[in-house]
Coordinates of C-alpha atoms and ligand atoms in Angstrom, one line a residue:
X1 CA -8.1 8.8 -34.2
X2 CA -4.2 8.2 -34.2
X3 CA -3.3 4.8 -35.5
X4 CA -0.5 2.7 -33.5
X5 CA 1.2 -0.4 -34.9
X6 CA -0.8 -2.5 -32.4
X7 CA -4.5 -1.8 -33.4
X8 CA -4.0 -4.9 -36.0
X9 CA -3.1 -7.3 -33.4
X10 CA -6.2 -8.9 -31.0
X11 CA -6.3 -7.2 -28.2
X12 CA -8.3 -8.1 -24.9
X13 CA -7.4 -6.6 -21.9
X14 CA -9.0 -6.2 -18.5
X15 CA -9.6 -4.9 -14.9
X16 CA -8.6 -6.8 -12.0
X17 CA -9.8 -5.5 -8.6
X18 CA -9.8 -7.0 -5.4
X19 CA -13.2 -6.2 -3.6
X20 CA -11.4 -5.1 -0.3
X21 CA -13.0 -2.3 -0.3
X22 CA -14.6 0.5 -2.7
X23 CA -12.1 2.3 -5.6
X24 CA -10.2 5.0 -4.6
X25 CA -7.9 6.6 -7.1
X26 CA -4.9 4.6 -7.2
X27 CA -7.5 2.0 -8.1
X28 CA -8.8 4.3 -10.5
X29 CA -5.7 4.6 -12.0
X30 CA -5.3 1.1 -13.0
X31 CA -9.1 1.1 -14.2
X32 CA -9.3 4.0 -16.4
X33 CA -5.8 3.1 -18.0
X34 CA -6.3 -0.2 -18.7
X35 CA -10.0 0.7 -20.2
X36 CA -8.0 3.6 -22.4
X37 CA -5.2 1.0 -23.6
X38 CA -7.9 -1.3 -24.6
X39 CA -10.3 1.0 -26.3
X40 CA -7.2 3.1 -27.8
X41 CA -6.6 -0.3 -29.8
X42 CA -9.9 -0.7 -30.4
X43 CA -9.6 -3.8 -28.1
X44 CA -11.8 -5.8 -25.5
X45 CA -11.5 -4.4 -21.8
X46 CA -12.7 -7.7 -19.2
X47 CA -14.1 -7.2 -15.3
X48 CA -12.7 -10.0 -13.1
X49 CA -13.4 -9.2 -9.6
X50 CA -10.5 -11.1 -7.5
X51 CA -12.5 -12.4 -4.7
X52 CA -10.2 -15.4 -3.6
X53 CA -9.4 -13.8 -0.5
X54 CA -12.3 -13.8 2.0
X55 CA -10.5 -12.8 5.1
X56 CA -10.1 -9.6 3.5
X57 CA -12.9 -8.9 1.1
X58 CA -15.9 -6.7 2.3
X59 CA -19.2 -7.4 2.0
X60 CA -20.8 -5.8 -0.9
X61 CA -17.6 -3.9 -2.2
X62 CA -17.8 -6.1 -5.4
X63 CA -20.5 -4.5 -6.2
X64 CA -19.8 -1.4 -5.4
X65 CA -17.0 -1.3 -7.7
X66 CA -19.3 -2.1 -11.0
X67 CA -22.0 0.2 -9.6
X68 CA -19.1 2.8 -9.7
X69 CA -17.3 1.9 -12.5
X70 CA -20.7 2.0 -14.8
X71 CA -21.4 5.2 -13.1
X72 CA -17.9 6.3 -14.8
X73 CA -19.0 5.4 -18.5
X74 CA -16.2 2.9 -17.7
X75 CA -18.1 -0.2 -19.8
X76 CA -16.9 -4.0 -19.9
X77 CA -17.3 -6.4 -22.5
X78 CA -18.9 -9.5 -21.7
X79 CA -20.3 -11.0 -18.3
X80 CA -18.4 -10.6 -15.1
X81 CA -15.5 -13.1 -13.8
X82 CA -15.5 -14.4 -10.4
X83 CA -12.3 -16.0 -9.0
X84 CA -14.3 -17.0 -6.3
X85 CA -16.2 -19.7 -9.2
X86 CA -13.1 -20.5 -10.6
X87 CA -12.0 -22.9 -7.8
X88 CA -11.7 -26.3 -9.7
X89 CA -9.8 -24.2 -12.6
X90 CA -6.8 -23.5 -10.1
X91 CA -6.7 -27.1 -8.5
X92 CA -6.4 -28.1 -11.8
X93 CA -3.5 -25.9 -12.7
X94 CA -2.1 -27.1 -9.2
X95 CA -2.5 -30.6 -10.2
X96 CA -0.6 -30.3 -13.7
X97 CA 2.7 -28.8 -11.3
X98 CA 2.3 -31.6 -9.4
X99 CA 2.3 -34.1 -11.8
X100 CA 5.4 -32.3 -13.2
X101 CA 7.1 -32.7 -9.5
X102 CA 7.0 -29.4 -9.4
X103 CA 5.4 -28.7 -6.1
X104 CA 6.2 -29.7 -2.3
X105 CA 4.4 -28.9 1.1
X106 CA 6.0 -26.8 3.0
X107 CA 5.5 -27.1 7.2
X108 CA 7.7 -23.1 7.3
X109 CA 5.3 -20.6 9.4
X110 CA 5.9 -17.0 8.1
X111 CA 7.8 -16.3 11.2
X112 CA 10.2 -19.4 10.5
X113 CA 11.1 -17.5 7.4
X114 CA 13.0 -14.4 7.6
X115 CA 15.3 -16.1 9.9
X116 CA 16.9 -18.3 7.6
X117 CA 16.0 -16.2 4.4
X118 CA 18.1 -13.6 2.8
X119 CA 15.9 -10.1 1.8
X120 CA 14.6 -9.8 -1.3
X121 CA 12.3 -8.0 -4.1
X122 CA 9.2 -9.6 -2.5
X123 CA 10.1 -9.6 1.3
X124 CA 12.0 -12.9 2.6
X125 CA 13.3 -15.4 -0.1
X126 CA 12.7 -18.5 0.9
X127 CA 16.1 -20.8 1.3
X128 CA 13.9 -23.9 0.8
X129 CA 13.9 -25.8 3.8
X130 CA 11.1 -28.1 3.0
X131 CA 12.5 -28.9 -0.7
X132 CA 14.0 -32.2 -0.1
X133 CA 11.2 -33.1 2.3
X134 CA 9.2 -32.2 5.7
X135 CA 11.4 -31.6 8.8
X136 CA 10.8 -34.6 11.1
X137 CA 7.3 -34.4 13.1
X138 CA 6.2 -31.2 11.0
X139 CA 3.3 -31.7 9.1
X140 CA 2.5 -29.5 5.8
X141 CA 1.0 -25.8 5.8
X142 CA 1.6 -24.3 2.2
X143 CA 2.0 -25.5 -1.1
X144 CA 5.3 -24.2 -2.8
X145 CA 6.7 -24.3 -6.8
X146 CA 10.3 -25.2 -6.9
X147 CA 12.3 -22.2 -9.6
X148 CA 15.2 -22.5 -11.1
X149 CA 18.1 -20.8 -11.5
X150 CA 17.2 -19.4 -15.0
X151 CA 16.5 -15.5 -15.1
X152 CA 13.2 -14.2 -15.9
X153 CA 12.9 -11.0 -18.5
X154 CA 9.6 -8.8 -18.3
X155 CA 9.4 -6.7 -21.1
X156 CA 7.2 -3.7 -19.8
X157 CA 6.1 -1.3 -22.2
X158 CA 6.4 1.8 -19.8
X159 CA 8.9 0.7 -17.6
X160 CA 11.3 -1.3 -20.1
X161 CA 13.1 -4.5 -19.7
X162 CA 13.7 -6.1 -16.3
X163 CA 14.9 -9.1 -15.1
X164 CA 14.6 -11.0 -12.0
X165 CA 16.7 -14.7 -11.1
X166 CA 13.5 -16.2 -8.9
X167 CA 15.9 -18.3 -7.1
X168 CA 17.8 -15.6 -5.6
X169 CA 14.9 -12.9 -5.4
X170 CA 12.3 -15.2 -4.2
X171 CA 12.7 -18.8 -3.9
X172 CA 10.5 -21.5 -4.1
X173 CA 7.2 -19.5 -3.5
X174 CA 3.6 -20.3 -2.1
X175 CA 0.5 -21.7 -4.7
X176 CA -1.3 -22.9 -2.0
X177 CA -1.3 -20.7 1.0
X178 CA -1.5 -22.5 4.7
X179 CA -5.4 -20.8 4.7
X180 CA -6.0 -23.2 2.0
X181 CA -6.5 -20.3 0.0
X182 CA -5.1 -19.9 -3.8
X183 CA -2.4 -17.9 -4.3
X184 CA -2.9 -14.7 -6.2
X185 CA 0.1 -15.6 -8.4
X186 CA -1.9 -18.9 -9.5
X187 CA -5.2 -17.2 -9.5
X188 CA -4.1 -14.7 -12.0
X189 CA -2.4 -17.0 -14.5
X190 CA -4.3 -19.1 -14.8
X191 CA -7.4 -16.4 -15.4
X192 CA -5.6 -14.2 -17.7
X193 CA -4.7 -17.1 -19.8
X194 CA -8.7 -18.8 -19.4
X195 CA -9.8 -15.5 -20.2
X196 CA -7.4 -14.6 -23.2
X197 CA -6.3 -11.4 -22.2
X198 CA -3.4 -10.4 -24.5
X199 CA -2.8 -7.1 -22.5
X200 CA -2.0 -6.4 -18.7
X201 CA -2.2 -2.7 -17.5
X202 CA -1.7 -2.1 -13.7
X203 CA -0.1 -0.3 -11.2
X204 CA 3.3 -0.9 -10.3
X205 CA 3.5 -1.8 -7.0
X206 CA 2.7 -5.6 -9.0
X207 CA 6.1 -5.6 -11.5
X208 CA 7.7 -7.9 -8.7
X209 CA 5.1 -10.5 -9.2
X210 CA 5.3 -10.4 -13.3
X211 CA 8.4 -12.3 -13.3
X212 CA 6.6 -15.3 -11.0
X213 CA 3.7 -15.0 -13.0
X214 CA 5.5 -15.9 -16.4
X215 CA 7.5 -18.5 -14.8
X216 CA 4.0 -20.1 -13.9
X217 CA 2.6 -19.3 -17.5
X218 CA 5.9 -21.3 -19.0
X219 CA 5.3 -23.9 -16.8
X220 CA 1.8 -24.5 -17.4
X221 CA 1.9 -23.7 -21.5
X222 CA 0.4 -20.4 -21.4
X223 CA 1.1 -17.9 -23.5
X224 CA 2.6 -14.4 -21.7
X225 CA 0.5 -11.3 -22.4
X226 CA 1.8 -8.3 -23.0
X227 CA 2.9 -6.1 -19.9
X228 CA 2.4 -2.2 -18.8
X229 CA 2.8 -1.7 -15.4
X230 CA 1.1 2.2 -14.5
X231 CA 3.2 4.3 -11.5
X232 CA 0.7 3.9 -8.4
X233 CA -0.3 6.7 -6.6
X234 CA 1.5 7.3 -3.4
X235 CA 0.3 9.1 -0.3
X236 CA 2.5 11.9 1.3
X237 CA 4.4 9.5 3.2
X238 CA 5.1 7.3 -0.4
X239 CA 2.5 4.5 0.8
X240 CA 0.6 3.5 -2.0
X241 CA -3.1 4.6 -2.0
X242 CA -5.5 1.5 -0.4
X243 CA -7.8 1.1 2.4
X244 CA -5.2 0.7 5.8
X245 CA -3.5 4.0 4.0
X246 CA -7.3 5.4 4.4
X247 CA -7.5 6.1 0.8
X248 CA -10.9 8.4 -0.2
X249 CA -13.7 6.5 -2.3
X250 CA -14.1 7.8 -5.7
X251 CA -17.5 9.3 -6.1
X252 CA -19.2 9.0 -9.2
X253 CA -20.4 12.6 -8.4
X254 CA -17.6 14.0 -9.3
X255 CA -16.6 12.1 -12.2
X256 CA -15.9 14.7 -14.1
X257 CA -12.9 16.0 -12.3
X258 CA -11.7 12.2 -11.3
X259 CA -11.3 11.5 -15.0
X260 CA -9.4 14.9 -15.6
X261 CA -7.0 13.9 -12.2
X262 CA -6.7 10.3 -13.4
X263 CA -5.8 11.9 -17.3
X264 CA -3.3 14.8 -15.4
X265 CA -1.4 11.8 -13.0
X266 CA -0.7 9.8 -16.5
X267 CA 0.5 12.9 -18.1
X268 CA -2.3 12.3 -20.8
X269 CA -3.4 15.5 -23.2
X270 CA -6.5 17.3 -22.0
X271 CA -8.7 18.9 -24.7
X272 CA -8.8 22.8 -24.1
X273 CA -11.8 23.5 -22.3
X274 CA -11.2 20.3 -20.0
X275 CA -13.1 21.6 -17.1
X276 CA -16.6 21.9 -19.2
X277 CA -16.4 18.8 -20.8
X278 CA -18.4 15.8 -19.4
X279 CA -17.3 12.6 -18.4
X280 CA -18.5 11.6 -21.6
X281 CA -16.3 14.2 -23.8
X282 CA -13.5 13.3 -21.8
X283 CA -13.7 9.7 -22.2
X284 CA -13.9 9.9 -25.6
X285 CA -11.3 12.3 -26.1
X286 CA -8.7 10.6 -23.8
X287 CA -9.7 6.9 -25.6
X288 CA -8.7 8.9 -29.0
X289 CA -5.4 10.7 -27.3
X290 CA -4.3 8.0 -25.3
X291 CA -0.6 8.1 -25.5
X292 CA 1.7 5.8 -23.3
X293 CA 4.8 7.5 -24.1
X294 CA 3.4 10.4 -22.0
X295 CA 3.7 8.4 -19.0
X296 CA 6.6 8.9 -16.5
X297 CA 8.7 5.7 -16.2
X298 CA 9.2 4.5 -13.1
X299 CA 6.8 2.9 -9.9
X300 CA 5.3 5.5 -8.3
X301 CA 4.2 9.4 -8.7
X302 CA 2.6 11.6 -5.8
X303 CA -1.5 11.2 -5.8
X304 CA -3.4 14.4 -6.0
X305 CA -4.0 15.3 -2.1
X306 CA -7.8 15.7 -2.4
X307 CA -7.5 11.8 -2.7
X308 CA -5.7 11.1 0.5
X309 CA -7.1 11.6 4.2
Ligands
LIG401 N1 -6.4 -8.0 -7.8 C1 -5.2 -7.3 -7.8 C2 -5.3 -6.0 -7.0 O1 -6.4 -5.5 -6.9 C3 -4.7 -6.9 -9.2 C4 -4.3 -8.1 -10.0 C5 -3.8 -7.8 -11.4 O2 -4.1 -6.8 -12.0 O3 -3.0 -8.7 -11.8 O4 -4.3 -5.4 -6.6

């Protein structure tokens, strides 16, 4: 098995999904190359089914997505994690920003927004118009962090150094949504750091949100995993593969050939006669010839079309 300079250092990494609906193979993506990374270094690979979001879950996807990723040989270490459980985790990160002043209601509807706001990386930024206080008569919706003006670097093993100013790419941004929901940015920090994950591997189409996520981690003492953010898989049209793009469910029927077309989009090494092996045999080999390096660069690559409708 090759050796890398990593396999000394802990490593727990872990899959993330939303259940909005079952995996198709952008989702696949992220899953089998964050399960390679991890079992490459000989490291921990962590389920945590993201189900903070009830307006847009579906029923029974949650489970769908074990059912299939155990049909995939695609194994996790200990029990699942449910962000849906985890309420009192992220009130209590919330509290700690508050007791820092760090946070302020915010009465701005979405619409209010792009008006005043200038474009950037993650749709409007917002010019903070509740920062010094509510409007007169508006009552609060949101929650928002107040940034700074200090840049934020991501180190991405695949996609190299970036580096974002939150102030002028985003702006004070939302913790607590108007729902009353958590934001995913808070969700996830706090979880990757309660869970311990040293490694992040996903698509993409999230590299936008790293920068947010370490400010939040530096705010709160956390320590900053490392990153790799994996192109996504775009449709014809370049829309990322998901469920309003009509994205195909994997079926663990066809395993065999998912794995190979999940190995071929990551530019990974196939062993010769990689239409006979099993799922099995091609787990295994691509766990022992998993090679990052092989990856294009960049945040998005064409999907295979059998995957798109
Ligand atoms: N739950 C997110 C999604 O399904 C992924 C979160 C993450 O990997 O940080 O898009």
């Amino acid at each position: 098995m090759p050796r890398s300079g990593t396999e000394t250092k802990p490593y727990r990494g872990r899959f993330a999904p939303s259940p909005t609906g079952p995996l198709h193979f952008g989702s696949m993506v992220a899953a089998v190359g964050s399960y390679l990374d991890a079992r490459h270094h000989r490291g921990e690979w962590r389920l945590r089914i993201e189900d903070i979001d009830p307006p847009r879950e579906v029923p029974g996807a949650a489970d769908g997505i074990l059912r299939t990723l155990e049909a995939f040989g695609l194994e996790w270490d200990g029990a699942v994690s449910y962000q849906s459980r985890r309420r009192d985790r992220y009130e209590a990160a919330l509290a700690r920003l508050e007791q820092l002043g760090l946070l302020y209601g915010c009465a701005c509807t979405r619409r209010e927004i792009p008006d005043s706001g200038l474009p950037g990386a993650g749709g409007a930024v917002y010019p903070g118009i509740c920062r010094g206080g509510l409007p007169p008569g508006r009552t609060a919706r949101s929650l928002r962090v107040r940034v700074d003006d200090s840049g934020i670097g991501v180190h991405d093993r695949l996609q190299g150094h970036t580096r974002q100013s939150l102030r002028e790419e985003e702006g004070d941004f939302i913790v607590r949504r108007a729902d009353g929901l958590i934001a995913y940015q808070l969700a996830v920090v706090v979880d990757d750091a309660a869970q311990r994950i040293t490694h992040v591997v996903r698509g993409a189409d999230l590299l936008d949100s790293t920068p947010r996520q370490i400010y939040l981690q530096r705010l709160l003492g956390l320590s900053t995993p490392d990153y790799l953010h994996l192109p996504v898989a775009v449709n014809g049209a370049g829309e990322k593969l998901a469920k309003q793009t009509r994205a195909r469910e994997v079926s663990p029927e066809h395993a065999g050939r998912i794995l190979r077309d999940v190995l071929r989009f990551l530019r990974q090494r196939l062993p010769e006669s990689a239409d006979d092996a099993t799922p099995e045999e091609l787990r295994q080999w691509a766990i022992a010839h998993w090679d990052v390096r092989a990856i294009p660069a960049g945040r998005a690559l064409p999907s295979p079309t059998r995957y798109v409708v």
